[in-house]
Amino acid sequence: AEAPEPPPQAPLAVLSKVELRVSCKHLLDRDTLNKSDPCVLLLMQSQGQWMEVDRSEVIKSNLNPVFAKIFTVDYYFEEVQKLRFEVYDSHGHAGVGTHDDDFLGGMECTVGQVSPPPPLPGTPAGGVPSLTPRLLQIVAQKRVTKPLFLKYGKFAGKSTITVISEEISGNNGYVELAFRAKKLDDKDLFSKSDPFLEIYRIDDDRSEQLVYRTEVVKNNLSPIWEPFKVSLNSLCSCEEKRKLRCVVWDYDSRGKHDFIGEFFTTFEEMQKAMGENKVQWDCMNPKYKIKKRNYKNSGVVVLLDLKIHRVYSFLDYIMGGCQIHFTVAIDFTASNGDPRNSCSLHYINPYQPNEYLKALVAVGEICQDYDSDKKFSALGFGARIPPKYEVSHDFAINFNPDNDECEGIQGVVESYQSCLPKIQLYGPTNVAPIISKVARVAADEERTKEASQYFILLILTDGVVTDMADTREAIVRASYLPMSIIIVGVGNADFTDMQILDGDDGILRSPKGEPVLRDIVQFVPFREFKNASPTALAKCVLAEVPKQVVEYYSYKAFPPRCPQPKTPDSNLSSPQ
């Protein structure tokens, strides 16, 4: 007999996020007139394929670039995550080509594991194969410098790439800064300077990490740079007194930028610019200070505005008193089979719960921990119901039209079992009415302008929905409300068309083409979890919910209701 297929793995919990900073040295010079214009691509391996995740800015005419782009990757404790960095010579408006002629070299590594990877065949236990010196543990080593390789394992001359990693933990906020300068030194002969500003964080080992590089303002000695956002972690490692070095340069298209001046500050000092206040620094050139007797400065840099933004986690909202309201909707269409027949998906076996009950209990038991009154709305659709036996697509399975709530999961199970003999399974499979019904309640909640209640609708169905156009429209409307939808496909039907509703493979749109504001639907066929534990199904279908809750309240700019205690670890256990 064939071995049963292993159940699908529930999504792994993110251990943390890691910021990666990249620089290179001694890159190959591919251009005949100027130096190479490098750009670095970050690729991650997914199911054996390398997929581009992000790319840096292009640095003009520079063989020793320090990229301002900070790559952020999720770091999973239990998973070997392979990364590949590829450096290319960019060509102006044509962008970054991926031709061999433009390839300046690549390096592979892993994000990091707690234990070393298993040895490859023919490798001594615990040894590192001689052909793969680039499989590293970035997180463990913090700073990794390795040679760049061309195709077929050839060294790219003396080229090296350095990746510095930093775990983002503790404070989960970011800061928005707006700088300008006045009366900068003019470094150009026939025009004015083209200034840009760089901010460096000075670490404990006295090394400097580039935090941000502004755009270049052409031909202007009093530039106003665009406001920008950086995480507090990046800016100052969440330490207000950490020293920062800010440098103003005059841009040169050949990469030989002229130094205008610098100043030192701290995030603590920057915060004086909040509100109507401004903070300014003399931009100093140390050489001029020594040489020129009456030297005052090489201009002034002004911090026009500073805004601190707190990024809240799912746990922050829950601890602030946000309740998760759970509604279950059960498919009572005729395709389920007569409940009196043991082949029916609704057959009540006293010794073995059916798939509807298994899915309901697995998901409901986790949701009830986030709901203080432990009362769940339980609805049915697709059946003829008493007294007139007309088809209904949103009836209360306890047959109380004024209060569709049941006491806990057990109350839902009892209402489900007692309603089966009273109804006639019919059709079609219309779910838009139930989505709209829950959305109306969620809309009332939205008007409170508080993070007090979030709604999860669990739809259990044995087939593809009949009212697909109306369902798509209802989901797009619901994506603007405090609401998530989980659809579990029960039985052995072909659920291919249902995957459309789950926005993982693309953006779901209404029939008129309007996209969802955020991805709120998770679809899972129950058969993939038949041989798995109930917790595996629950973890899989609920994995997206914390992120969806945070996305919604962030979009609405609603903070948690209660002020959060300032504990450094408050977001470590949060499934963001």
mmCIF file of C-alpha atoms in Angstrom, residues 277-481:
data_model
loop_
_atom_site.group_PDB
_atom_site.id
_atom_site.type_symbol
_atom_site.label_atom_id
_atom_site.label_comp_id
_atom_site.label_asym_id
_atom_site.label_seq_id
_atom_site.Cartn_x
_atom_site.Cartn_y
_atom_site.Cartn_z
ATOM 1 C CA ASN A 277 10.435 73.583 16.905
ATOM 2 C CA LYS A 278 13.409 73.172 14.615
ATOM 3 C CA VAL A 279 16.939 71.994 15.386
ATOM 4 C CA GLN A 280 19.994 73.092 13.430
ATOM 5 C CA TRP A 281 23.661 72.175 13.292
ATOM 6 C CA ASP A 282 26.754 73.826 11.853
ATOM 7 C CA CYS A 283 28.016 71.731 8.962
ATOM 8 C CA MET A 284 31.762 71.609 9.610
ATOM 9 C CA ASN A 285 34.757 70.782 7.410
ATOM 10 C CA PRO A 286 37.575 69.873 9.883
ATOM 11 C CA LYS A 287 40.320 70.805 7.356
ATOM 12 C CA TYR A 288 38.892 74.290 6.865
ATOM 13 C CA LYS A 289 38.568 74.712 10.624
ATOM 14 C CA ILE A 290 42.307 74.134 11.014
ATOM 15 C CA LYS A 291 43.395 76.173 7.972
ATOM 16 C CA LYS A 292 41.033 79.159 8.091
ATOM 17 C CA ARG A 293 41.255 81.556 11.030
ATOM 18 C CA ASN A 294 37.751 83.037 10.668
ATOM 19 C CA TYR A 295 36.065 79.806 9.568
ATOM 20 C CA LYS A 296 32.551 79.495 11.016
ATOM 21 C CA ASN A 297 30.964 76.646 9.068
ATOM 22 C CA SER A 298 30.355 75.237 5.593
ATOM 23 C CA GLY A 299 26.646 75.837 5.905
ATOM 24 C CA VAL A 300 23.847 74.940 8.310
ATOM 25 C CA VAL A 301 21.680 71.798 8.320
ATOM 26 C CA VAL A 302 18.161 72.153 9.774
ATOM 27 C CA LEU A 303 15.838 69.383 10.977
ATOM 28 C CA LEU A 304 12.470 70.865 10.001
ATOM 29 C CA ASP A 305 10.259 68.138 11.434
ATOM 30 C CA LEU A 306 10.395 64.853 13.304
ATOM 31 C CA LYS A 307 7.465 62.479 13.789
ATOM 32 C CA ILE A 308 7.657 59.247 15.785
ATOM 33 C CA HIS A 309 5.323 56.459 14.669
ATOM 34 C CA ARG A 310 4.639 53.435 16.838
ATOM 35 C CA VAL A 311 3.962 50.213 14.914
ATOM 36 C CA TYR A 312 1.611 48.085 16.968
ATOM 37 C CA SER A 313 1.523 44.300 16.980
ATOM 38 C CA PHE A 314 -1.428 41.913 17.085
ATOM 39 C CA LEU A 315 -0.686 41.256 20.745
ATOM 40 C CA ASP A 316 -0.789 44.990 21.500
ATOM 41 C CA TYR A 317 -4.351 45.148 20.153
ATOM 42 C CA ILE A 318 -5.468 42.028 22.024
ATOM 43 C CA MET A 319 -3.909 43.288 25.269
ATOM 44 C CA GLY A 320 -5.632 46.605 24.635
ATOM 45 C CA GLY A 321 -8.993 44.857 24.874
ATOM 46 C CA CYS A 322 -9.770 44.117 21.215
ATOM 47 C CA GLN A 323 -12.228 41.201 21.022
ATOM 48 C CA ILE A 324 -12.258 38.681 18.160
ATOM 49 C CA HIS A 325 -15.891 37.981 17.260
ATOM 50 C CA PHE A 326 -16.289 34.596 15.584
ATOM 51 C CA THR A 327 -19.083 33.676 13.152
ATOM 52 C CA VAL A 328 -19.427 30.267 11.523
ATOM 53 C CA ALA A 329 -21.448 29.718 8.336
ATOM 54 C CA ILE A 330 -22.340 26.141 7.345
ATOM 55 C CA ASP A 331 -23.242 24.906 3.867
ATOM 56 C CA PHE A 332 -26.580 23.053 3.875
ATOM 57 C CA THR A 333 -26.894 22.552 0.107
ATOM 58 C CA ALA A 334 -28.182 19.239 -1.315
ATOM 59 C CA SER A 335 -24.757 18.286 -2.746
ATOM 60 C CA ASN A 336 -23.696 17.369 0.821
ATOM 61 C CA GLY A 337 -25.994 14.330 0.667
ATOM 62 C CA ASP A 338 -28.953 13.357 2.871
ATOM 63 C CA PRO A 339 -27.788 13.710 6.517
ATOM 64 C CA ARG A 340 -29.529 10.384 7.325
ATOM 65 C CA ASN A 341 -27.222 8.584 4.902
ATOM 66 C CA SER A 342 -23.804 7.541 6.239
ATOM 67 C CA CYS A 343 -22.183 8.800 2.983
ATOM 68 C CA SER A 344 -23.415 12.353 3.645
ATOM 69 C CA LEU A 345 -20.917 15.009 4.690
ATOM 70 C CA HIS A 346 -23.524 16.005 7.315
ATOM 71 C CA TYR A 347 -23.998 12.485 8.704
ATOM 72 C CA ILE A 348 -23.835 12.492 12.507
ATOM 73 C CA ASN A 349 -21.754 9.517 13.597
ATOM 74 C CA PRO A 350 -21.795 9.158 17.408
ATOM 75 C CA TYR A 351 -18.239 7.767 17.354
ATOM 76 C CA GLN A 352 -16.575 10.004 14.738
ATOM 77 C CA PRO A 353 -17.280 13.718 14.106
ATOM 78 C CA ASN A 354 -17.824 14.637 10.443
ATOM 79 C CA GLU A 355 -15.555 17.051 8.544
ATOM 80 C CA TYR A 356 -17.804 20.043 9.262
ATOM 81 C CA LEU A 357 -17.539 19.428 13.000
ATOM 82 C CA LYS A 358 -13.786 18.756 12.885
ATOM 83 C CA ALA A 359 -13.083 22.036 11.055
ATOM 84 C CA LEU A 360 -15.483 24.002 13.248
ATOM 85 C CA VAL A 361 -13.987 22.753 16.522
ATOM 86 C CA ALA A 362 -10.335 23.079 15.395
ATOM 87 C CA VAL A 363 -10.677 26.737 14.366
ATOM 88 C CA GLY A 364 -13.282 27.757 16.934
ATOM 89 C CA GLU A 365 -11.328 26.543 19.941
ATOM 90 C CA ILE A 366 -8.463 28.922 19.150
ATOM 91 C CA CYS A 367 -10.752 31.863 18.339
ATOM 92 C CA GLN A 368 -12.681 31.522 21.598
ATOM 93 C CA ASP A 369 -9.539 32.372 23.566
ATOM 94 C CA TYR A 370 -9.711 35.887 22.101
ATOM 95 C CA ASP A 371 -13.432 36.430 22.813
ATOM 96 C CA SER A 372 -14.360 37.268 26.422
ATOM 97 C CA ASP A 373 -18.048 36.308 26.243
ATOM 98 C CA LYS A 374 -17.330 33.029 24.369
ATOM 99 C CA LYS A 375 -20.501 33.489 22.285
ATOM 100 C CA PHE A 376 -20.387 32.599 18.602
ATOM 101 C CA SER A 377 -22.796 33.503 15.827
ATOM 102 C CA ALA A 378 -23.768 30.357 13.895
ATOM 103 C CA LEU A 379 -25.467 30.668 10.512
ATOM 104 C CA GLY A 380 -26.530 28.324 7.744
ATOM 105 C CA PHE A 381 -27.058 28.773 4.006
ATOM 106 C CA GLY A 382 -28.531 26.854 1.068
ATOM 107 C CA ALA A 383 -31.406 25.068 2.911
ATOM 108 C CA ARG A 384 -35.175 25.249 3.005
ATOM 109 C CA ILE A 385 -36.084 26.188 6.565
ATOM 110 C CA PRO A 386 -39.283 26.077 8.632
ATOM 111 C CA PRO A 387 -41.958 27.237 8.900
ATOM 112 C CA LYS A 388 -42.539 27.963 5.176
ATOM 113 C CA TYR A 389 -39.593 25.885 3.906
ATOM 114 C CA GLU A 390 -38.296 28.657 1.672
ATOM 115 C CA VAL A 391 -34.616 28.687 0.714
ATOM 116 C CA SER A 392 -32.498 30.856 3.006
ATOM 117 C CA HIS A 393 -28.862 31.902 2.594
ATOM 118 C CA ASP A 394 -28.352 33.408 6.059
ATOM 119 C CA PHE A 395 -30.444 31.727 8.752
ATOM 120 C CA ALA A 396 -29.555 31.234 12.421
ATOM 121 C CA ILE A 397 -29.030 27.516 13.048
ATOM 122 C CA ASN A 398 -30.533 27.935 16.545
ATOM 123 C CA PHE A 399 -33.658 29.311 14.741
ATOM 124 C CA ASN A 400 -33.657 32.427 16.913
ATOM 125 C CA PRO A 401 -33.764 35.329 14.406
ATOM 126 C CA ASP A 402 -33.217 37.884 17.191
ATOM 127 C CA ASN A 403 -30.071 36.250 18.584
ATOM 128 C CA ASP A 404 -27.983 33.916 16.411
ATOM 129 C CA GLU A 405 -25.303 33.448 19.111
ATOM 130 C CA CYS A 406 -24.497 30.102 20.723
ATOM 131 C CA GLU A 407 -22.722 29.498 24.035
ATOM 132 C CA GLY A 408 -19.185 28.514 23.097
ATOM 133 C CA ILE A 409 -18.122 25.964 20.523
ATOM 134 C CA GLN A 410 -20.184 23.279 22.257
ATOM 135 C CA GLY A 411 -23.287 25.433 21.813
ATOM 136 C CA VAL A 412 -22.594 25.698 18.063
ATOM 137 C CA VAL A 413 -22.126 21.903 17.824
ATOM 138 C CA GLU A 414 -25.426 21.265 19.622
ATOM 139 C CA SER A 415 -27.328 23.797 17.455
ATOM 140 C CA TYR A 416 -25.844 22.229 14.315
ATOM 141 C CA GLN A 417 -26.874 18.708 15.321
ATOM 142 C CA SER A 418 -30.386 19.720 16.370
ATOM 143 C CA CYS A 419 -31.088 21.792 13.230
ATOM 144 C CA LEU A 420 -30.246 19.025 10.724
ATOM 145 C CA PRO A 421 -33.556 17.093 11.122
ATOM 146 C CA LYS A 422 -35.584 20.335 10.822
ATOM 147 C CA ILE A 423 -34.246 21.584 7.477
ATOM 148 C CA GLN A 424 -34.253 20.392 3.880
ATOM 149 C CA LEU A 425 -30.897 20.561 2.120
ATOM 150 C CA TYR A 426 -31.309 22.480 -1.114
ATOM 151 C CA GLY A 427 -29.232 25.150 -2.924
ATOM 152 C CA PRO A 428 -27.597 26.996 -4.606
ATOM 153 C CA THR A 429 -24.262 27.698 -2.831
ATOM 154 C CA ASN A 430 -24.618 31.440 -2.301
ATOM 155 C CA VAL A 431 -22.247 32.933 0.309
ATOM 156 C CA ALA A 432 -22.437 36.655 -0.539
ATOM 157 C CA PRO A 433 -25.519 37.185 1.699
ATOM 158 C CA ILE A 434 -23.678 35.887 4.791
ATOM 159 C CA ILE A 435 -20.521 37.899 4.026
ATOM 160 C CA SER A 436 -22.709 41.008 3.672
ATOM 161 C CA LYS A 437 -24.566 40.220 6.914
ATOM 162 C CA VAL A 438 -21.349 40.013 8.961
ATOM 163 C CA ALA A 439 -20.004 43.066 7.113
ATOM 164 C CA ARG A 440 -22.994 45.133 8.270
ATOM 165 C CA VAL A 441 -22.191 44.328 11.910
ATOM 166 C CA ALA A 442 -18.491 45.071 11.278
ATOM 167 C CA ALA A 443 -19.454 48.408 9.671
ATOM 168 C CA ASP A 444 -21.332 49.395 12.854
ATOM 169 C CA GLU A 445 -18.208 48.521 14.841
ATOM 170 C CA GLU A 446 -16.019 50.599 12.503
ATOM 171 C CA ARG A 447 -18.041 53.705 13.356
ATOM 172 C CA THR A 448 -16.823 53.523 16.974
ATOM 173 C CA LYS A 449 -13.356 54.479 15.633
ATOM 174 C CA GLU A 450 -11.788 52.166 18.195
ATOM 175 C CA ALA A 451 -9.853 48.905 18.012
ATOM 176 C CA SER A 452 -12.525 47.129 20.051
ATOM 177 C CA GLN A 453 -13.913 44.303 17.881
ATOM 178 C CA TYR A 454 -12.591 42.390 14.888
ATOM 179 C CA PHE A 455 -14.739 39.841 13.038
ATOM 180 C CA ILE A 456 -13.732 36.435 11.686
ATOM 181 C CA LEU A 457 -16.171 34.632 9.400
ATOM 182 C CA LEU A 458 -15.540 30.887 8.974
ATOM 183 C CA ILE A 459 -17.380 29.517 5.949
ATOM 184 C CA LEU A 460 -17.594 25.714 5.670
ATOM 185 C CA THR A 461 -18.701 24.595 2.203
ATOM 186 C CA ASP A 462 -18.665 21.430 0.106
ATOM 187 C CA GLY A 463 -18.412 23.073 -3.299
ATOM 188 C CA VAL A 464 -17.541 26.066 -5.406
ATOM 189 C CA VAL A 465 -19.771 29.064 -4.711
ATOM 190 C CA THR A 466 -22.536 29.726 -7.215
ATOM 191 C CA ASP A 467 -22.686 33.503 -6.765
ATOM 192 C CA MET A 468 -19.007 34.136 -7.524
ATOM 193 C CA ALA A 469 -19.532 37.690 -8.874
ATOM 194 C CA ASP A 470 -21.577 38.785 -5.834
ATOM 195 C CA THR A 471 -19.100 37.063 -3.512
ATOM 196 C CA ARG A 472 -16.155 38.922 -5.050
ATOM 197 C CA GLU A 473 -18.047 42.205 -4.699
ATOM 198 C CA ALA A 474 -18.887 41.443 -1.045
ATOM 199 C CA ILE A 475 -15.244 40.553 -0.256
ATOM 200 C CA VAL A 476 -13.965 43.810 -1.791
ATOM 201 C CA ARG A 477 -16.463 45.758 0.373
ATOM 202 C CA ALA A 478 -15.497 43.736 3.467
ATOM 203 C CA SER A 479 -11.774 44.413 2.933
ATOM 204 C CA TYR A 480 -12.416 47.982 4.152
ATOM 205 C CA LEU A 481 -13.916 46.691 7.437
#
